[in-house]
mmCIF file of C-alpha atoms and ligand atoms in Angstrom:
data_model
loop_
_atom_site.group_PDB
_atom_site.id
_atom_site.type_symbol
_atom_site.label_atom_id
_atom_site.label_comp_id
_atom_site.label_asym_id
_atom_site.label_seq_id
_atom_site.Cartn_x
_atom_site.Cartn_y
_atom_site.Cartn_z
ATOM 1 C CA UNK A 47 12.481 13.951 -24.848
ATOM 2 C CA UNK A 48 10.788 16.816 -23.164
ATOM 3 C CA UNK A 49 12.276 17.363 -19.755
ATOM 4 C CA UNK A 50 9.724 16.737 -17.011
ATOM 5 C CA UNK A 51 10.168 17.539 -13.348
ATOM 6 C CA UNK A 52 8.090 15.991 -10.048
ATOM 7 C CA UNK A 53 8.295 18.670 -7.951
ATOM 8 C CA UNK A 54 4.651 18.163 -6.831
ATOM 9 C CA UNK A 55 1.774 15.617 -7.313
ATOM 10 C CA UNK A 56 -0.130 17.739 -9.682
ATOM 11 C CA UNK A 57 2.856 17.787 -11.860
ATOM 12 C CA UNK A 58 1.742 14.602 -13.409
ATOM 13 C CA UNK A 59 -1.758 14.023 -14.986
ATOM 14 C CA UNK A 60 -4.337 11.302 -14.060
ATOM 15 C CA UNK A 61 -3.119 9.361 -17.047
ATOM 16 C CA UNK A 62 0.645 9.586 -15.964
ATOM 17 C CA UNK A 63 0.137 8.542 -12.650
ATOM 18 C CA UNK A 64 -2.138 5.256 -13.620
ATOM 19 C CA UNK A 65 0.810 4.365 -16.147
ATOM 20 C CA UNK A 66 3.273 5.180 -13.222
ATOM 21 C CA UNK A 67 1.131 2.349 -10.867
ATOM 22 C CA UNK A 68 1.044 -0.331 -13.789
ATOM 23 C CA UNK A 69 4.599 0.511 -14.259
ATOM 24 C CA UNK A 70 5.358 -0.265 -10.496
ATOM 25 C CA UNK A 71 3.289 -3.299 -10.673
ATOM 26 C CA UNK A 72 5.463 -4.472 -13.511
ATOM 27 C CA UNK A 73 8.829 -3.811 -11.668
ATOM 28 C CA UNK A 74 7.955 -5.054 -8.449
ATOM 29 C CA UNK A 75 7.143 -8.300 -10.101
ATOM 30 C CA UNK A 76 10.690 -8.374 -11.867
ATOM 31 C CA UNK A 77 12.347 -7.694 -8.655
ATOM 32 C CA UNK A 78 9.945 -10.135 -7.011
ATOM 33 C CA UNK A 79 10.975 -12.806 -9.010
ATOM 34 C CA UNK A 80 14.976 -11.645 -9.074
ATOM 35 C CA UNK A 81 14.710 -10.843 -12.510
ATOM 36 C CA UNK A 82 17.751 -8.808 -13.625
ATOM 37 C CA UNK A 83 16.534 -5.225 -15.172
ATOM 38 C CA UNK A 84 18.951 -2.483 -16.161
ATOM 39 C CA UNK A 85 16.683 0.008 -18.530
ATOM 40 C CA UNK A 86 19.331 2.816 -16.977
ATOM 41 C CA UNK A 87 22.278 1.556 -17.092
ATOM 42 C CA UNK A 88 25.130 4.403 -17.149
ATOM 43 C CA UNK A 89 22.927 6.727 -15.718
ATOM 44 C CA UNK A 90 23.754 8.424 -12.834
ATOM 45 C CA UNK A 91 21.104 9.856 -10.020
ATOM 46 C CA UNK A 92 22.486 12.371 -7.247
ATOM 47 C CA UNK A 93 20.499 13.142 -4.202
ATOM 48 C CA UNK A 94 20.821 16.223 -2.481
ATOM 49 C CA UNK A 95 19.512 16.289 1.153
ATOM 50 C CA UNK A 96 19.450 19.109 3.548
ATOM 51 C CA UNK A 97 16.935 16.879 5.953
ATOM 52 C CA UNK A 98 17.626 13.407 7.198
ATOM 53 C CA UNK A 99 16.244 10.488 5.800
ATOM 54 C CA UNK A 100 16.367 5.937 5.943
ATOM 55 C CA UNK A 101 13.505 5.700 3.772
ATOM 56 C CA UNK A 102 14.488 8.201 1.230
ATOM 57 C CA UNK A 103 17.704 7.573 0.895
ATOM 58 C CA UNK A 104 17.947 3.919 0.930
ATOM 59 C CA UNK A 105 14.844 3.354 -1.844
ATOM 60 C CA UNK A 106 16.234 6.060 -4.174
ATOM 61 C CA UNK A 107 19.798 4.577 -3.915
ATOM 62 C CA UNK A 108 18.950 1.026 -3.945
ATOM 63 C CA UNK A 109 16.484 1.487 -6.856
ATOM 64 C CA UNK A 110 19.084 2.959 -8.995
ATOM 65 C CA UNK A 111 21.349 0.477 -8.588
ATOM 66 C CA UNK A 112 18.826 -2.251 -9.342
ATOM 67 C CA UNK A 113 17.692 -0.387 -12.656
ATOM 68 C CA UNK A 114 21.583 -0.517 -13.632
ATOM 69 C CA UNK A 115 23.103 2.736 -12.762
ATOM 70 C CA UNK A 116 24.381 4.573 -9.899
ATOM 71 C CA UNK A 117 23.861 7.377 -6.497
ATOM 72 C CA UNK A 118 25.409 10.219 -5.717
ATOM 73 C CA UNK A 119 24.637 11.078 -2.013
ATOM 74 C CA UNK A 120 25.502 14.778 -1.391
ATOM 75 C CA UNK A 121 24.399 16.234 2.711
ATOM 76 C CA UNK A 122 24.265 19.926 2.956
ATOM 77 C CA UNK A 123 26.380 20.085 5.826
ATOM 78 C CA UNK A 124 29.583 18.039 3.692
ATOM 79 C CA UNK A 125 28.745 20.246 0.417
ATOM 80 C CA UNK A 126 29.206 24.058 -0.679
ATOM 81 C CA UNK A 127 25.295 24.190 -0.723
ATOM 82 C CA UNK A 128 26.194 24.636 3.199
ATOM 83 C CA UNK A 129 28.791 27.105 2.579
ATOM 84 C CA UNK A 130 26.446 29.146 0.849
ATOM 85 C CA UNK A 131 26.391 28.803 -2.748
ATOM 86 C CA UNK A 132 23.650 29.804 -4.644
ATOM 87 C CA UNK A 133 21.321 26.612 -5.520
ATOM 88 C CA UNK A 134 20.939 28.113 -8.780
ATOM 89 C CA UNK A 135 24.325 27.562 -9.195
ATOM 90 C CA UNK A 136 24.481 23.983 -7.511
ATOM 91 C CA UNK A 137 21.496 23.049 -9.973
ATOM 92 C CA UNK A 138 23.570 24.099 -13.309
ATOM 93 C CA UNK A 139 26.761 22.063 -12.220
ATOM 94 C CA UNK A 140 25.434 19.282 -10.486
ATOM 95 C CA UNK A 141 22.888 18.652 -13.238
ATOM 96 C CA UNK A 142 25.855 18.849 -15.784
ATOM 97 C CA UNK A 143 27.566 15.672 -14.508
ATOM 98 C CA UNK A 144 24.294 13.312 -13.894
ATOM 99 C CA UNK A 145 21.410 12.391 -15.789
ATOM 100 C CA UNK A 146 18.588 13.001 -12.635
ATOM 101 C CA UNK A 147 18.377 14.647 -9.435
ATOM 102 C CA UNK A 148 16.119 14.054 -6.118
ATOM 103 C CA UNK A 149 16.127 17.254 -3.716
ATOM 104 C CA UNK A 150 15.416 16.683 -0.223
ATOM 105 C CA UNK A 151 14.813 20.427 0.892
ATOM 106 C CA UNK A 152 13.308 22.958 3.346
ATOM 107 C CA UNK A 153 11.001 25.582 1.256
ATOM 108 C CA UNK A 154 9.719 24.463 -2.143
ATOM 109 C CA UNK A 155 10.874 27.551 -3.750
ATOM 110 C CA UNK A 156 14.224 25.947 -3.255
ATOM 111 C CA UNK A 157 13.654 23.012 -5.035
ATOM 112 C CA UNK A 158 11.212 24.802 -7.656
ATOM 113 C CA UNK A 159 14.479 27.075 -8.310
ATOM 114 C CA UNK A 160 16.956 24.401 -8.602
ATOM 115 C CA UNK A 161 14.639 22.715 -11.195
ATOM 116 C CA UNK A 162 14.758 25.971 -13.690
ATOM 117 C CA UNK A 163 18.138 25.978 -13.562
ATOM 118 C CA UNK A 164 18.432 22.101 -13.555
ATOM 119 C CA UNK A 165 19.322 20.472 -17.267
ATOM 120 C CA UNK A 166 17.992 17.021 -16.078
ATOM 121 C CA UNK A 167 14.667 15.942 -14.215
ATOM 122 C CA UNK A 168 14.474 17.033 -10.412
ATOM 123 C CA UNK A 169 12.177 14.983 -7.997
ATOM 124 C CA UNK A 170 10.960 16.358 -4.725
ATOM 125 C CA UNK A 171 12.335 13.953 -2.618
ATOM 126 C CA UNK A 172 10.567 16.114 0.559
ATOM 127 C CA UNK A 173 10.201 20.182 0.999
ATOM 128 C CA UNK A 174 7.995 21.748 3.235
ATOM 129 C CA UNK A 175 5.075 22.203 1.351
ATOM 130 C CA UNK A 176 5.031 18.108 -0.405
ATOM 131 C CA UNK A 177 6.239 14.823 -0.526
ATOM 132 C CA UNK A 178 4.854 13.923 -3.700
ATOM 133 C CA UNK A 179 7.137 10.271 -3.701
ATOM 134 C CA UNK A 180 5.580 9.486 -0.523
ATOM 135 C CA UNK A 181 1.784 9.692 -1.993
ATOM 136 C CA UNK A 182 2.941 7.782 -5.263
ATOM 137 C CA UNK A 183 3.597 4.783 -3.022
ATOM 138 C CA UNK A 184 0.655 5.224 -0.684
ATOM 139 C CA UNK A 185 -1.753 5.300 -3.667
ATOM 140 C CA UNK A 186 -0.093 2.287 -5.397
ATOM 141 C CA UNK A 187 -0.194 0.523 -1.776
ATOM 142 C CA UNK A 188 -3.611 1.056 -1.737
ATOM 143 C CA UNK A 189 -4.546 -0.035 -4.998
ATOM 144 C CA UNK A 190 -2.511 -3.099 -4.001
ATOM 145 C CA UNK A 191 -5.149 -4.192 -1.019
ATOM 146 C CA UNK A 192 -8.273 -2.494 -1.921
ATOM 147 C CA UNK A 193 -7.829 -1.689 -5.715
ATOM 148 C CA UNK A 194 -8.570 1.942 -7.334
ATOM 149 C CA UNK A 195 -8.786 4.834 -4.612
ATOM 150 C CA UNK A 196 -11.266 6.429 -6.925
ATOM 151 C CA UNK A 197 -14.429 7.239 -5.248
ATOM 152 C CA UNK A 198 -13.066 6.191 -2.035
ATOM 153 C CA UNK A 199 -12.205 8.126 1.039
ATOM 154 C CA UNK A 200 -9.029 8.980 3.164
ATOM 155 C CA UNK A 201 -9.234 10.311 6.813
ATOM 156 C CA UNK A 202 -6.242 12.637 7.547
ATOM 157 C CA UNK A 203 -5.572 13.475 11.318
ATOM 158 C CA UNK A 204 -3.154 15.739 12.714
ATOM 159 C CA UNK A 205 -1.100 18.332 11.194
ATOM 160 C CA UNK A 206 -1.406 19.820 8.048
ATOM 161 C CA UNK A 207 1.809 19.031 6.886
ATOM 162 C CA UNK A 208 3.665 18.295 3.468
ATOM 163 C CA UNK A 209 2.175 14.698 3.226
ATOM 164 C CA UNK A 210 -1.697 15.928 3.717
ATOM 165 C CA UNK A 211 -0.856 18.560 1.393
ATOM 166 C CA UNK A 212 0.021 15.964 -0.982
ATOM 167 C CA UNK A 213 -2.670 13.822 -0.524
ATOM 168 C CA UNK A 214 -5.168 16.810 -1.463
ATOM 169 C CA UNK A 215 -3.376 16.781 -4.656
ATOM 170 C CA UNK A 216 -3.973 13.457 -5.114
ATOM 171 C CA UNK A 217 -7.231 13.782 -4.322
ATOM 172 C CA UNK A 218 -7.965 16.504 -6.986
ATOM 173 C CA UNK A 219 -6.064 14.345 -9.533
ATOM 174 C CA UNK A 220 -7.505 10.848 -9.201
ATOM 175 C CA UNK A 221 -11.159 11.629 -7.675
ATOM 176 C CA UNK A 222 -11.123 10.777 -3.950
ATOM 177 C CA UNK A 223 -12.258 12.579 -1.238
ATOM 178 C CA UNK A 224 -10.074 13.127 1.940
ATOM 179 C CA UNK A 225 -11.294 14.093 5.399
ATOM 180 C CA UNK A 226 -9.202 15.941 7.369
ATOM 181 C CA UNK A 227 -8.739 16.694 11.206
ATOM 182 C CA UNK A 228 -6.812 19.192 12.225
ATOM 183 C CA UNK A 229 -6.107 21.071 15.954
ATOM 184 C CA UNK A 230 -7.132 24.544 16.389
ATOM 185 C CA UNK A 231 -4.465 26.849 15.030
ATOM 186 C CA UNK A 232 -2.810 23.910 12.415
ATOM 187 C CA UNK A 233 -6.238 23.695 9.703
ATOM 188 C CA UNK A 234 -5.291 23.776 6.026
ATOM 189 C CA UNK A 235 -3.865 26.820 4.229
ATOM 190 C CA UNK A 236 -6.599 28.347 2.392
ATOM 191 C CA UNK A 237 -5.008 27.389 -1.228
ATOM 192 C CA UNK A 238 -4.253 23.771 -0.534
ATOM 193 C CA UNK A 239 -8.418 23.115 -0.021
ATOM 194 C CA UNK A 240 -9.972 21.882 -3.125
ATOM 195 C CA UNK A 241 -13.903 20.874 -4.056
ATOM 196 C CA UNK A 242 -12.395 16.869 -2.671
ATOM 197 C CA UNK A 243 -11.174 18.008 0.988
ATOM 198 C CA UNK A 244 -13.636 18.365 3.503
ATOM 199 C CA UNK A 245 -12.761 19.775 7.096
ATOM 200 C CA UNK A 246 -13.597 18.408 10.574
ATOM 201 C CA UNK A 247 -13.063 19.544 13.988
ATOM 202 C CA UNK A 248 -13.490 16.123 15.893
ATOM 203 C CA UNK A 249 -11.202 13.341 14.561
ATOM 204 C CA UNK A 250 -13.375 11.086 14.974
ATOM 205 C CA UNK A 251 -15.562 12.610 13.054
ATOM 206 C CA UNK A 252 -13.376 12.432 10.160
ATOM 207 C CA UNK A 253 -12.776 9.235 10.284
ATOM 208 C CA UNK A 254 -16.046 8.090 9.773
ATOM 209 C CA UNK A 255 -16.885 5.832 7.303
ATOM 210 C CA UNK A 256 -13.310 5.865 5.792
ATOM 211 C CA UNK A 257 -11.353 3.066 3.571
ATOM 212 C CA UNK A 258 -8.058 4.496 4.930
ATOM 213 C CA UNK A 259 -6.854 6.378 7.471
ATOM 214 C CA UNK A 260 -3.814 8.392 8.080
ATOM 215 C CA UNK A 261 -1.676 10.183 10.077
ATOM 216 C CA UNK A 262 1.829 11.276 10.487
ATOM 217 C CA UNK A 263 4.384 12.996 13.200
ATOM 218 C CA UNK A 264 3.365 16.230 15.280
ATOM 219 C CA UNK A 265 6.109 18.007 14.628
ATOM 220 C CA UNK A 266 7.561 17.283 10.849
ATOM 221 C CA UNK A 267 11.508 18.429 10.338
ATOM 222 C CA UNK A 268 12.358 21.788 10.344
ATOM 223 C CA UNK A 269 9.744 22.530 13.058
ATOM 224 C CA UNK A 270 11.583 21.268 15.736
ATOM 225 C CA UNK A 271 11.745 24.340 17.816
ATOM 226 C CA UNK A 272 7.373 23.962 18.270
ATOM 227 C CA UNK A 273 7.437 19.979 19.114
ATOM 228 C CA UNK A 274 6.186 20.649 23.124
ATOM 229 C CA UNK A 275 3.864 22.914 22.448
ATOM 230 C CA UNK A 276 2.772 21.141 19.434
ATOM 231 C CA UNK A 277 2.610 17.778 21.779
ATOM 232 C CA UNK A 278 0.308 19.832 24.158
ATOM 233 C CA UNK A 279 -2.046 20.802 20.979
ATOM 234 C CA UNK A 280 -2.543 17.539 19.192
ATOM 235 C CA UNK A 281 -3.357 15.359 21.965
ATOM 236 C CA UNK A 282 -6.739 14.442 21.147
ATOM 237 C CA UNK A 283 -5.422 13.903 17.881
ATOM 238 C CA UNK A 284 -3.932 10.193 18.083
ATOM 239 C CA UNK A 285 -5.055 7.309 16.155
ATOM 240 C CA UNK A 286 -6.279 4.480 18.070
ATOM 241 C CA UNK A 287 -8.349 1.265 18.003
ATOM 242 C CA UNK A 288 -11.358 3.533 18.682
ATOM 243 C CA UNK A 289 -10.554 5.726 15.826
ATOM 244 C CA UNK A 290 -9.965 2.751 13.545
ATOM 245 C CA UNK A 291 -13.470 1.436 14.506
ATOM 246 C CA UNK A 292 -15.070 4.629 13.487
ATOM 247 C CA UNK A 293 -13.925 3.800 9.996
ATOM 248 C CA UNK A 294 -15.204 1.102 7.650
ATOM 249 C CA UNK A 295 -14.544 -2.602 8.973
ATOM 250 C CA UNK A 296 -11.819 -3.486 6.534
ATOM 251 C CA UNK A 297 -9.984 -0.119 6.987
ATOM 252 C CA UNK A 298 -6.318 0.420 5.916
ATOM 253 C CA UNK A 299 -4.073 2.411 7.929
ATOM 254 C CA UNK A 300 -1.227 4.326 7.093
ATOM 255 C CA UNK A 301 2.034 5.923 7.913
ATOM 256 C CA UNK A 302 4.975 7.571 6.120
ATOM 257 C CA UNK A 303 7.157 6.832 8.716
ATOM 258 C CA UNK A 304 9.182 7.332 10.734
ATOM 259 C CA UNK A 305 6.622 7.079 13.533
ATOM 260 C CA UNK A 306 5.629 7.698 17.121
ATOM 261 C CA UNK A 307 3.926 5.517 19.289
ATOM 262 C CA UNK A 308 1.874 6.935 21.836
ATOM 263 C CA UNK A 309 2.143 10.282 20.094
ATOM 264 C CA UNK A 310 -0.018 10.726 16.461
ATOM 265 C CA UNK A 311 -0.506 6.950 17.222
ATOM 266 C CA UNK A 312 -1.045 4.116 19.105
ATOM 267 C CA UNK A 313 0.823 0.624 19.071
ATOM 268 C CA UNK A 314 -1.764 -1.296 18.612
ATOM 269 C CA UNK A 315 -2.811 0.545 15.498
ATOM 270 C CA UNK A 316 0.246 1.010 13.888
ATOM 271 C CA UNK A 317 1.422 -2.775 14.974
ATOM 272 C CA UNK A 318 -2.310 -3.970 14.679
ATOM 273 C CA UNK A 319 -4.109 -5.983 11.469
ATOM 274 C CA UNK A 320 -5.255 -3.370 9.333
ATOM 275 C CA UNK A 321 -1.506 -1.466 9.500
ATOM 276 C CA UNK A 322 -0.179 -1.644 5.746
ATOM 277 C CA UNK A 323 3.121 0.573 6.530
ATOM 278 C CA UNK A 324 5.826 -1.606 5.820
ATOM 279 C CA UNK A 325 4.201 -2.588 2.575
ATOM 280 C CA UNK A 326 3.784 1.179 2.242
ATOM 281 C CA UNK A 327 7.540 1.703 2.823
ATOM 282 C CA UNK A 328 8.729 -0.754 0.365
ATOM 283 C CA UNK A 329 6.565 0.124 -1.904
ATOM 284 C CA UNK A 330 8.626 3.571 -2.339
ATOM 285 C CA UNK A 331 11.093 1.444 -3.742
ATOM 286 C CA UNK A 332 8.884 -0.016 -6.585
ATOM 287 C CA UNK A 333 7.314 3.298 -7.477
ATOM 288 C CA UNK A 334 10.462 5.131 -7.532
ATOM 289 C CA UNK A 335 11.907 3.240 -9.607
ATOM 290 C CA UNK A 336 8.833 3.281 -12.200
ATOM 291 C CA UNK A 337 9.169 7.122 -11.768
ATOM 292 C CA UNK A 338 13.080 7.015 -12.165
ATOM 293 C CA UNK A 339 12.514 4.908 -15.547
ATOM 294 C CA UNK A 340 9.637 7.475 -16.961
ATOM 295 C CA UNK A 341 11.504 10.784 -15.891
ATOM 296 C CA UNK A 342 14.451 9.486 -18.313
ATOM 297 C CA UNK A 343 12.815 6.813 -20.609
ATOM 298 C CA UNK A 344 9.450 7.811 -21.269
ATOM 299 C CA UNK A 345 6.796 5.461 -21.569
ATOM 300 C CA UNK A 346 7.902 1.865 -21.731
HETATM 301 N N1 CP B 556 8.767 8.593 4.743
HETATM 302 C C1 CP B 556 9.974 9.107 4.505
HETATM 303 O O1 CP B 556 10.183 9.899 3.575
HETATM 304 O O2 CP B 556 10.967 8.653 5.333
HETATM 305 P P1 CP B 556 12.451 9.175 5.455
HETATM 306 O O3 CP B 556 12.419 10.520 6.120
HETATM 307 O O4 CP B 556 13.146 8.139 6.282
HETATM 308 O O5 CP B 556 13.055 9.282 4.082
HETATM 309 N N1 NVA B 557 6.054 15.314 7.717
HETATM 310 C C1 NVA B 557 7.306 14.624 7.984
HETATM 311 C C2 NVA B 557 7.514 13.522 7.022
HETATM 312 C C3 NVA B 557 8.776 12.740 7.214
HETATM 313 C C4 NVA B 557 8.980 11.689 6.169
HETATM 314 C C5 NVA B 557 8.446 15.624 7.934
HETATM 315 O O1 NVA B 557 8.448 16.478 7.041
HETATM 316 O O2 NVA B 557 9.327 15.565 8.790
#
């Protein structure tokens, strides 16, 4: 088999990532209904992170173990990676002694290096720049209430981070449109806009009309250092019931997590009726694990 990486969205095609939702439909059901699968048995996964993680960690871990094999989990800090050595050198042994890797990471040159010098697949399990695992959930969770997200539109509000990023992948790839509202000083890099993305200055604006609406933290990790000026700069930018009644009537909303209330948004959003996020967090599990199986089986 050809080795594949998902180091970004765009990695897959249109094709791949409707066979990766069917796929996750398919495995949810079997885990649903306690059904015993174990397509990778032996196999071994490690996870290398160099951020924190609950979400992240526990879906990737537990998802290998249900699909038969086992998890490796290796921190920075209690590794050599900490001490220094090279990840190019990390990459050749590590990948030597398992048969896939997920990189948590800072800069996605890092991971993007580690996967040339990987033998095995690499997923992005979180840089800087994408969190391409995240998106694969949030899509299937959407098709899960509404059905396909093509044609439809996402509102984005807040910081141009690694999850909007992805999402304007996504949007290229499987024909959405996202609108996106960003403080002065944070709009999108010029090379992450496509012909789907359009920009507004007022949130509200961008919410308009939505089928989903999203947000995530001010301050993502690694950024630490900006967080109260960055708290100052993105007031205006919290989703709230008002925001939520700007977009369509039967409008999702959605969260990677983890999440502050009274910050990017408010309580009664995020713990309101049209709040999908802890479907959305489970459902990393489900698509992982259809992503774990294709990475190292193929098509099924
Ligand atoms: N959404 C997400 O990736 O969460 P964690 O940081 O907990 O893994
Ligand atoms: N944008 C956030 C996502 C956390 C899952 C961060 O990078 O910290």
């Amino acid at each position: 088999m050809k080795l594949r990486h998902f180091l970004q969205f765009k990695d897959f095609s249109r094709a791949e990532h409707e066979y990766l939702f069917a796929r996750t439909k398919k495995i949810k059901s079997k885990f649903k209904k306690y059904q015993r699968y174990w397509p990778l048995e032996d196999r071994t996964l490690a996870m290398i992170f160099e951020k924190p993680s609950t979400r992240t960690r526990m879906s990737f871990e537990a998802g290998m173990h249900q699909l038969g094999g086992a998890a490796i989990y290796l921190f920075t800090r209690d590794s050599q990676l900490g001490r220094g050595e090279p990840v190019e050198d990390a990459a050749q042994v590590i990948s030597r002694m398992c048969d896939i890797i997920m990189v948590r990471t800072f800069e996605q040159d890092i991971i993007d290096r580690f996967a040339a010098n990987s033998r095995v697949p690499v997923i992005n399990g979180l840089t800087n720049e994408y969190h391409p695992c995240q998106i694969l959930a949030d899509i299937y969770t959407f098709i899960e209430h509404r059905g396909s997200i093509k044609g439809k539109t996402v509102a984005w509000i807040g910081d141009s981070n690694n999850v909007c990023n992805t999402w304007l992948q996504a949007a290229e790839i499987l024909d959405f449109k996202v609108n996106v509202s960003t403080p002065p000083g944070y709009e999108l890099e010029a090379e992450r806009k496509n012909r789907h993305v359009e920009e507004f200055k007022d949130p509200m604006a961008a919410a308009k009309g939505a089928h989903l609406v999203t947000t995530d933290v001010w301050t993502s990790m690694g950024f630490e250092a900006e967080n109260e000026e960055r708290k100052r700069d993105f007031q205006d930018w919290m989703v709230d019931a008002e925001m939520m009644k700007a977009a369509k009537k039967d409008a999702l909303f959605m969260h990677c997590l983890p999440a502050h209330r009274g910050e990017e948004v408010a309580a009664e959003v995020i713990d309101g009726k049209q709040s999908v996020v802890w479907d959305e967090a489970e459902n990393r599990l489900h698509a992982q694990k259809a992503l774990l199986e294709f990475l190292l089986l193929g098509k099924k």
